[in-house]
Phi, psi and omega in degrees: 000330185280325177246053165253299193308289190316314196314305188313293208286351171263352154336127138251138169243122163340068215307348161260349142340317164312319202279345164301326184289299206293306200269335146014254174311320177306272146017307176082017156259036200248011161291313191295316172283339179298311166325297188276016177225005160292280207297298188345309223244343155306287169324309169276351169260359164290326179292290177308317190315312213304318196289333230253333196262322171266022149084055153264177199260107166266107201275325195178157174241100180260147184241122189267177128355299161219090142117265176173152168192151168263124198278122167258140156254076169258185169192056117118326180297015150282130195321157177284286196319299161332312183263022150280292177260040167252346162272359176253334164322328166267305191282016189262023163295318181325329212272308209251006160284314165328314154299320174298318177258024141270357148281284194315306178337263180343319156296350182100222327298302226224092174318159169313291197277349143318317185290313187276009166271312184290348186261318144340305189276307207318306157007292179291324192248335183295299192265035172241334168273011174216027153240185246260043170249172201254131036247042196268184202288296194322313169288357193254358170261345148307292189283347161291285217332299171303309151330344163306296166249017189229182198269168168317307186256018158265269204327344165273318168316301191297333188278317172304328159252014165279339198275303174338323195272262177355296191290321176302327198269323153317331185279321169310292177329308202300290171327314187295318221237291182266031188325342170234028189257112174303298238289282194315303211290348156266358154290298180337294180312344203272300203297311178298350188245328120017304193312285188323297222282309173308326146318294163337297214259006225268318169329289160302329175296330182307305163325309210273296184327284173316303180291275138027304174280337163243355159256355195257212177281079189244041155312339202248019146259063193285335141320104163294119184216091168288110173290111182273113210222134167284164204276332166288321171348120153259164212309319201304334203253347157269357139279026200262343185278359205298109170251170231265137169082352149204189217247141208240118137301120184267121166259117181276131164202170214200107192031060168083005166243138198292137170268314226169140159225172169224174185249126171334344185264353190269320187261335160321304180310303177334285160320307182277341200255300169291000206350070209261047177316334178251002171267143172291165184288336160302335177285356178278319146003243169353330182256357194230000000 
């Protein structure tokens, strides 16, 4: 219940939501919307319990317009399997709801046709949230996948054009199957400005991944993965090798023979404190 409550209480609803709500009710849909924002917001709160249970910074549970997310103030340094089942947290709500509401059915609680809407919508937001675009669940279980064997910014890269790939091709389905259904086309939009904007940002996300990582809590990285680096190399392109679950020695060498090593934390420091940004890595040698 002490971590039920704060979660609750992180709710937000969209302000233009009201007004979907508002056309609803003109409408005569708002059981059918009242329906599809229950399952949302199960689905997003299976997510913060999860994050909330390995004690992550759960900024808001927002519920939008078209659809709904929970916000981490995470930045990728956290064990894999964790954030693995804190993005499956949300669809495996979906598995006990299906049941739940084939009881109330049986009970009266719940019409037949009430029943084939919700075995519907859950259906539906459950395999539209596993597939494999990003920040949707499937794309972000993309980029642990990628995050196995690659660096921080291959592996988002690589994940930024799976979605791409995904999203074109959903968007054909979409033509093929729903060419006048606003609603997908305004999920579509979303997704493409979503795309874009991480595109944009692919930078920055690296930076906050690097700051997160030398300033937070990076006890639950018990993998060792040394990086063998030449002593001309620079700082920048050997943190560009830093990967998500382990802890990185740096080994220096200068014509196939070890120079020197260093601690990650060490060339972290550089870069953020000293902002020796253009320096080589051998040069670091000397100061440490």
């Amino acid at each position: 219940m002490n971590r039920i409550l704060p979660i609750i209480r992180k709710i937000h609803i969209h302000p233009l939501l009201w007004i979907v709500v508002a056309l609803a009710v003109v409408t005569a849909h708002f059981i059918e919307l009242s329906l599809l924002f229950f399952i949302i917001l199960i689905h997003e709160l299976g997510h913060a319990a999860a994050a909330s249970f390995f004690s992550w910074r759960v900024k808001k549970i927002s519920l939008l317009p078209f659809g709904g997310v929970a916000e981490m103030d995470e930045h990728g340094n956290r064990p894999l399997k964790e954030e693995a089942i804190v993005v499956l947290a949300g669809p495996l709500q979906h598995f006990w709801l299906l049941p739940l509401a084939f009881v109330l059915n049986e009970l009266g609680f719940m019409s037949d046709h009430i029943f084939a809407l919700f075995v519907q919508y859950n259906l539906m937001i459950l395999i539209f949230n596993l597939l494999p675009i990003w920040p949707l669940d499937g794309g972000k279980l993309i980029f642990l996948l990628c995050s196995l064997n690659s660096s921080f910014p291959k592996a988002f890269k690589r994940t930024l054009w799976i979605s791409s790939f995904s999203i074109a091709v959903f968007i054909l389905a979409v033509i093929l199957t729903e060419p006048i259904n606003l609603n997908v086309w305004i999920v579509c939009s979303f997704l493409i400005f979503s795309l874009f904007f991480e595109w944009k940002q692919n930078r920055y996300v690296f930076v906050r991944f690097l700051l997160e990582r030398y300033y937070g809590n990076n006890s639950d990285l018990k993998k060792l993965k040394p990086i063998i680096v030449e002593e001309n190399d620079m700082v920048i392109h050997v943190l560009e090798q830093f990967q998500r679950g382990c802890k990185h020695p740096i080994i220096i060498e200068k014509d196939g023979k070890e120079k020197g090593s260093l601690d990650e934390n060490e060339l972290l420091h550089a870069y953020f404190v000293e902002k020796l940004h253009n320096a080589k890595v051998g040069d670091l040698l000397y100061q440490y």
